[in-house]
PDB file of C-alpha atoms in Angstrom:
ATOM      1  CA  UNK A   1       2.399  10.177 -16.355  1.00  0.00           C
ATOM      2  CA  UNK A   2       1.238   6.599 -16.732  1.00  0.00           C
ATOM      3  CA  UNK A   3       1.228   4.506 -13.565  1.00  0.00           C
ATOM      4  CA  UNK A   4       2.432   0.948 -13.944  1.00  0.00           C
ATOM      5  CA  UNK A   5      -0.497  -1.445 -13.936  1.00  0.00           C
ATOM      6  CA  UNK A   6       1.305  -4.456 -12.522  1.00  0.00           C
ATOM      7  CA  UNK A   7       1.094  -5.803  -9.011  1.00  0.00           C
ATOM      8  CA  UNK A   8       3.232  -4.010  -6.418  1.00  0.00           C
ATOM      9  CA  UNK A   9       5.912  -6.702  -6.386  1.00  0.00           C
ATOM     10  CA  UNK A  10       6.127  -7.135 -10.138  1.00  0.00           C
ATOM     11  CA  UNK A  11       3.979 -10.257  -9.986  1.00  0.00           C
ATOM     12  CA  UNK A  12       0.317 -10.869  -9.370  1.00  0.00           C
ATOM     13  CA  UNK A  13       0.221 -11.086  -5.589  1.00  0.00           C
ATOM     14  CA  UNK A  14      -3.163 -10.676  -3.945  1.00  0.00           C
ATOM     15  CA  UNK A  15      -4.204  -9.918  -0.392  1.00  0.00           C
ATOM     16  CA  UNK A  16      -4.888 -13.652   0.024  1.00  0.00           C
ATOM     17  CA  UNK A  17      -1.331 -14.434  -1.110  1.00  0.00           C
ATOM     18  CA  UNK A  18       0.040 -11.927   1.410  1.00  0.00           C
ATOM     19  CA  UNK A  19      -2.046 -13.510   4.175  1.00  0.00           C
ATOM     20  CA  UNK A  20      -0.812 -16.992   3.257  1.00  0.00           C
ATOM     21  CA  UNK A  21       2.852 -15.964   3.237  1.00  0.00           C
ATOM     22  CA  UNK A  22       2.556 -14.142   6.557  1.00  0.00           C
ATOM     23  CA  UNK A  23       0.627 -16.974   8.227  1.00  0.00           C
ATOM     24  CA  UNK A  24       3.366 -19.415   7.203  1.00  0.00           C
ATOM     25  CA  UNK A  25       5.997 -17.320   8.994  1.00  0.00           C
ATOM     26  CA  UNK A  26       6.810 -17.837  12.659  1.00  0.00           C
ATOM     27  CA  UNK A  27       7.224 -14.843  14.911  1.00  0.00           C
ATOM     28  CA  UNK A  28       7.514 -11.130  14.415  1.00  0.00           C
ATOM     29  CA  UNK A  29      11.158 -11.208  13.308  1.00  0.00           C
ATOM     30  CA  UNK A  30      10.364 -13.416  10.300  1.00  0.00           C
ATOM     31  CA  UNK A  31       7.394 -11.231   9.396  1.00  0.00           C
ATOM     32  CA  UNK A  32       9.530  -8.108   9.758  1.00  0.00           C
ATOM     33  CA  UNK A  33      12.190  -9.562   7.450  1.00  0.00           C
ATOM     34  CA  UNK A  34       9.501 -10.446   4.905  1.00  0.00           C
ATOM     35  CA  UNK A  35       8.133  -6.889   5.010  1.00  0.00           C
ATOM     36  CA  UNK A  36      11.643  -5.525   4.440  1.00  0.00           C
ATOM     37  CA  UNK A  37      12.056  -7.901   1.487  1.00  0.00           C
ATOM     38  CA  UNK A  38       8.758  -6.770  -0.015  1.00  0.00           C
ATOM     39  CA  UNK A  39       9.857  -3.180   0.547  1.00  0.00           C
ATOM     40  CA  UNK A  40      12.971  -3.840  -1.539  1.00  0.00           C
ATOM     41  CA  UNK A  41      10.828  -5.336  -4.316  1.00  0.00           C
ATOM     42  CA  UNK A  42       8.375  -2.425  -4.428  1.00  0.00           C
ATOM     43  CA  UNK A  43       9.118  -0.360  -7.546  1.00  0.00           C
ATOM     44  CA  UNK A  44      10.723   2.953  -6.594  1.00  0.00           C
ATOM     45  CA  UNK A  45       8.880   6.118  -7.508  1.00  0.00           C
ATOM     46  CA  UNK A  46      11.027   8.458  -9.607  1.00  0.00           C
ATOM     47  CA  UNK A  47      12.335  11.376  -7.538  1.00  0.00           C
ATOM     48  CA  UNK A  48      10.818  13.797 -10.066  1.00  0.00           C
ATOM     49  CA  UNK A  49       7.323  12.659  -9.028  1.00  0.00           C
ATOM     50  CA  UNK A  50       7.839  12.972  -5.285  1.00  0.00           C
ATOM     51  CA  UNK A  51       6.235  16.250  -4.333  1.00  0.00           C
ATOM     52  CA  UNK A  52       4.347  17.745  -1.414  1.00  0.00           C
ATOM     53  CA  UNK A  53       1.123  17.514  -3.446  1.00  0.00           C
ATOM     54  CA  UNK A  54       1.168  13.712  -3.366  1.00  0.00           C
ATOM     55  CA  UNK A  55       2.609  13.291   0.128  1.00  0.00           C
ATOM     56  CA  UNK A  56       0.361  11.431   2.562  1.00  0.00           C
ATOM     57  CA  UNK A  57      -0.255  13.511   5.673  1.00  0.00           C
ATOM     58  CA  UNK A  58      -0.409  11.757   9.019  1.00  0.00           C
ATOM     59  CA  UNK A  59       2.612   9.528   8.434  1.00  0.00           C
ATOM     60  CA  UNK A  60       5.718   9.626  10.599  1.00  0.00           C
ATOM     61  CA  UNK A  61       7.805   8.813   7.521  1.00  0.00           C
ATOM     62  CA  UNK A  62       7.534  10.538   4.190  1.00  0.00           C
ATOM     63  CA  UNK A  63       5.075   8.670   1.950  1.00  0.00           C
ATOM     64  CA  UNK A  64       4.101   9.598  -1.593  1.00  0.00           C
ATOM     65  CA  UNK A  65       0.998   8.187  -3.280  1.00  0.00           C
ATOM     66  CA  UNK A  66      -0.202   8.488  -6.867  1.00  0.00           C
ATOM     67  CA  UNK A  67      -3.456   6.986  -8.098  1.00  0.00           C
ATOM     68  CA  UNK A  68      -4.873   6.594 -11.563  1.00  0.00           C
ATOM     69  CA  UNK A  69      -8.135   5.099 -12.750  1.00  0.00           C
ATOM     70  CA  UNK A  70      -8.279   3.409 -16.141  1.00  0.00           C
ATOM     71  CA  UNK A  71     -11.254   1.546 -17.548  1.00  0.00           C
ATOM     72  CA  UNK A  72     -12.840   1.495 -14.103  1.00  0.00           C
ATOM     73  CA  UNK A  73      -9.803   0.003 -12.356  1.00  0.00           C
ATOM     74  CA  UNK A  74      -7.445   1.781  -9.969  1.00  0.00           C
ATOM     75  CA  UNK A  75      -3.666   1.626 -10.135  1.00  0.00           C
ATOM     76  CA  UNK A  76      -1.289   3.049  -7.565  1.00  0.00           C
ATOM     77  CA  UNK A  77       2.326   4.042  -7.276  1.00  0.00           C
ATOM     78  CA  UNK A  78       3.661   4.726  -3.809  1.00  0.00           C
ATOM     79  CA  UNK A  79       6.989   5.120  -2.077  1.00  0.00           C
ATOM     80  CA  UNK A  80       8.424   5.951   1.322  1.00  0.00           C
ATOM     81  CA  UNK A  81      11.751   6.912   2.812  1.00  0.00           C
ATOM     82  CA  UNK A  82      11.288   4.142   5.428  1.00  0.00           C
ATOM     83  CA  UNK A  83      12.024   0.544   4.431  1.00  0.00           C
ATOM     84  CA  UNK A  84       9.385  -1.031   6.656  1.00  0.00           C
ATOM     85  CA  UNK A  85       6.735   1.363   5.346  1.00  0.00           C
ATOM     86  CA  UNK A  86       7.674   0.430   1.765  1.00  0.00           C
ATOM     87  CA  UNK A  87       6.869  -3.189   2.654  1.00  0.00           C
ATOM     88  CA  UNK A  88       3.602  -2.203   4.295  1.00  0.00           C
ATOM     89  CA  UNK A  89       2.709  -0.109   1.235  1.00  0.00           C
ATOM     90  CA  UNK A  90       3.152  -3.229  -0.871  1.00  0.00           C
ATOM     91  CA  UNK A  91       0.847  -5.148   1.458  1.00  0.00           C
ATOM     92  CA  UNK A  92      -1.787  -2.420   1.050  1.00  0.00           C
ATOM     93  CA  UNK A  93      -1.320  -2.215  -2.704  1.00  0.00           C
ATOM     94  CA  UNK A  94      -1.715  -5.993  -3.073  1.00  0.00           C
ATOM     95  CA  UNK A  95      -5.256  -5.499  -1.788  1.00  0.00           C
ATOM     96  CA  UNK A  96      -6.038  -2.459  -3.972  1.00  0.00           C
ATOM     97  CA  UNK A  97      -4.073  -2.604  -7.225  1.00  0.00           C
ATOM     98  CA  UNK A  98      -6.228  -3.183 -10.305  1.00  0.00           C
ATOM     99  CA  UNK A  99      -9.504  -3.085  -8.378  1.00  0.00           C
ATOM    100  CA  UNK A 100     -12.666  -1.013  -8.840  1.00  0.00           C
ATOM    101  CA  UNK A 101     -13.665   1.774  -6.469  1.00  0.00           C
ATOM    102  CA  UNK A 102     -16.387  -0.460  -5.045  1.00  0.00           C
ATOM    103  CA  UNK A 103     -13.939  -3.323  -4.410  1.00  0.00           C
ATOM    104  CA  UNK A 104     -11.402  -1.029  -2.749  1.00  0.00           C
ATOM    105  CA  UNK A 105     -13.932   0.690  -0.532  1.00  0.00           C
ATOM    106  CA  UNK A 106     -15.639  -2.598   0.413  1.00  0.00           C
ATOM    107  CA  UNK A 107     -12.335  -4.238   1.385  1.00  0.00           C
ATOM    108  CA  UNK A 108     -11.973  -4.356   5.172  1.00  0.00           C
ATOM    109  CA  UNK A 109      -8.385  -3.181   5.539  1.00  0.00           C
ATOM    110  CA  UNK A 110      -8.590  -3.163   9.360  1.00  0.00           C
ATOM    111  CA  UNK A 111      -9.588  -6.840   9.355  1.00  0.00           C
ATOM    112  CA  UNK A 112      -6.850  -7.607   6.795  1.00  0.00           C
ATOM    113  CA  UNK A 113      -4.185  -6.065   9.035  1.00  0.00           C
ATOM    114  CA  UNK A 114      -5.698  -7.800  12.056  1.00  0.00           C
ATOM    115  CA  UNK A 115      -5.367 -11.144  10.237  1.00  0.00           C
ATOM    116  CA  UNK A 116      -1.766 -10.274   9.356  1.00  0.00           C
ATOM    117  CA  UNK A 117      -1.096  -9.488  13.041  1.00  0.00           C
ATOM    118  CA  UNK A 118       1.199  -6.602  12.130  1.00  0.00           C
ATOM    119  CA  UNK A 119      -0.123  -3.452  13.778  1.00  0.00           C
ATOM    120  CA  UNK A 120       0.401  -4.762  17.297  1.00  0.00           C
ATOM    121  CA  UNK A 121       4.135  -4.952  16.540  1.00  0.00           C
ATOM    122  CA  UNK A 122       4.405  -1.451  15.089  1.00  0.00           C
ATOM    123  CA  UNK A 123       4.640   1.807  16.986  1.00  0.00           C
ATOM    124  CA  UNK A 124       1.376   3.734  17.357  1.00  0.00           C
ATOM    125  CA  UNK A 125       2.684   6.395  14.957  1.00  0.00           C
ATOM    126  CA  UNK A 126       3.454   3.725  12.318  1.00  0.00           C
ATOM    127  CA  UNK A 127      -0.054   2.315  12.779  1.00  0.00           C
ATOM    128  CA  UNK A 128      -1.499   5.800  12.348  1.00  0.00           C
ATOM    129  CA  UNK A 129       0.572   6.194   9.188  1.00  0.00           C
ATOM    130  CA  UNK A 130      -0.808   2.959   7.744  1.00  0.00           C
ATOM    131  CA  UNK A 131      -4.339   4.141   8.500  1.00  0.00           C
ATOM    132  CA  UNK A 132      -3.539   7.489   6.819  1.00  0.00           C
ATOM    133  CA  UNK A 133      -2.361   5.719   3.647  1.00  0.00           C
ATOM    134  CA  UNK A 134      -5.486   3.540   3.565  1.00  0.00           C
ATOM    135  CA  UNK A 135      -7.722   6.565   4.215  1.00  0.00           C
ATOM    136  CA  UNK A 136      -6.114   8.482   1.372  1.00  0.00           C
ATOM    137  CA  UNK A 137      -6.530   5.547  -1.030  1.00  0.00           C
ATOM    138  CA  UNK A 138     -10.195   5.195  -0.085  1.00  0.00           C
ATOM    139  CA  UNK A 139     -10.785   8.947  -0.378  1.00  0.00           C
ATOM    140  CA  UNK A 140      -9.101   9.115  -3.787  1.00  0.00           C
ATOM    141  CA  UNK A 141     -11.061   6.176  -5.145  1.00  0.00           C
ATOM    142  CA  UNK A 142     -14.368   7.625  -3.948  1.00  0.00           C
ATOM    143  CA  UNK A 143     -13.895  11.048  -5.507  1.00  0.00           C
ATOM    144  CA  UNK A 144     -11.823  10.737  -8.674  1.00  0.00           C
ATOM    145  CA  UNK A 145     -12.705   9.413 -12.105  1.00  0.00           C
ATOM    146  CA  UNK A 146     -10.417   8.696 -15.027  1.00  0.00           C
ATOM    147  CA  UNK A 147      -7.782  11.161 -13.896  1.00  0.00           C
ATOM    148  CA  UNK A 148      -4.281  11.268 -12.565  1.00  0.00           C
ATOM    149  CA  UNK A 149      -3.987  12.447  -9.006  1.00  0.00           C
TER     150      UNK A 149
END
């Protein structure tokens, strides 16, 4: 299975772009609506790929994550049964998609989410789920080479 190598929203959107969009929004409700919109834009993972083997543990919602390294760069496909989590997955993937292991593991995801001012508006279990997704991405990119996970 070949993972799509485009940005999570079908366009090249970086972590800096995400930060800019979110900083231009006023209040949690606007940010929440933007996350839902990004969740709708996130490419859906085919049902045939959604299995327990790729499910992220530690998430309140069901989250599936595939990773593939090609020519030293990592590409991800992820999905969730929760709309808000789909948007948050896109935010995470914007920071990781098409990056090297070193870039992914050097990226300060906690600071990124702090700048976005999102976790304070999410339930503790949602925040734990986001941390679980990030932890799994970092673990996968530290241990795998040129293989499909």
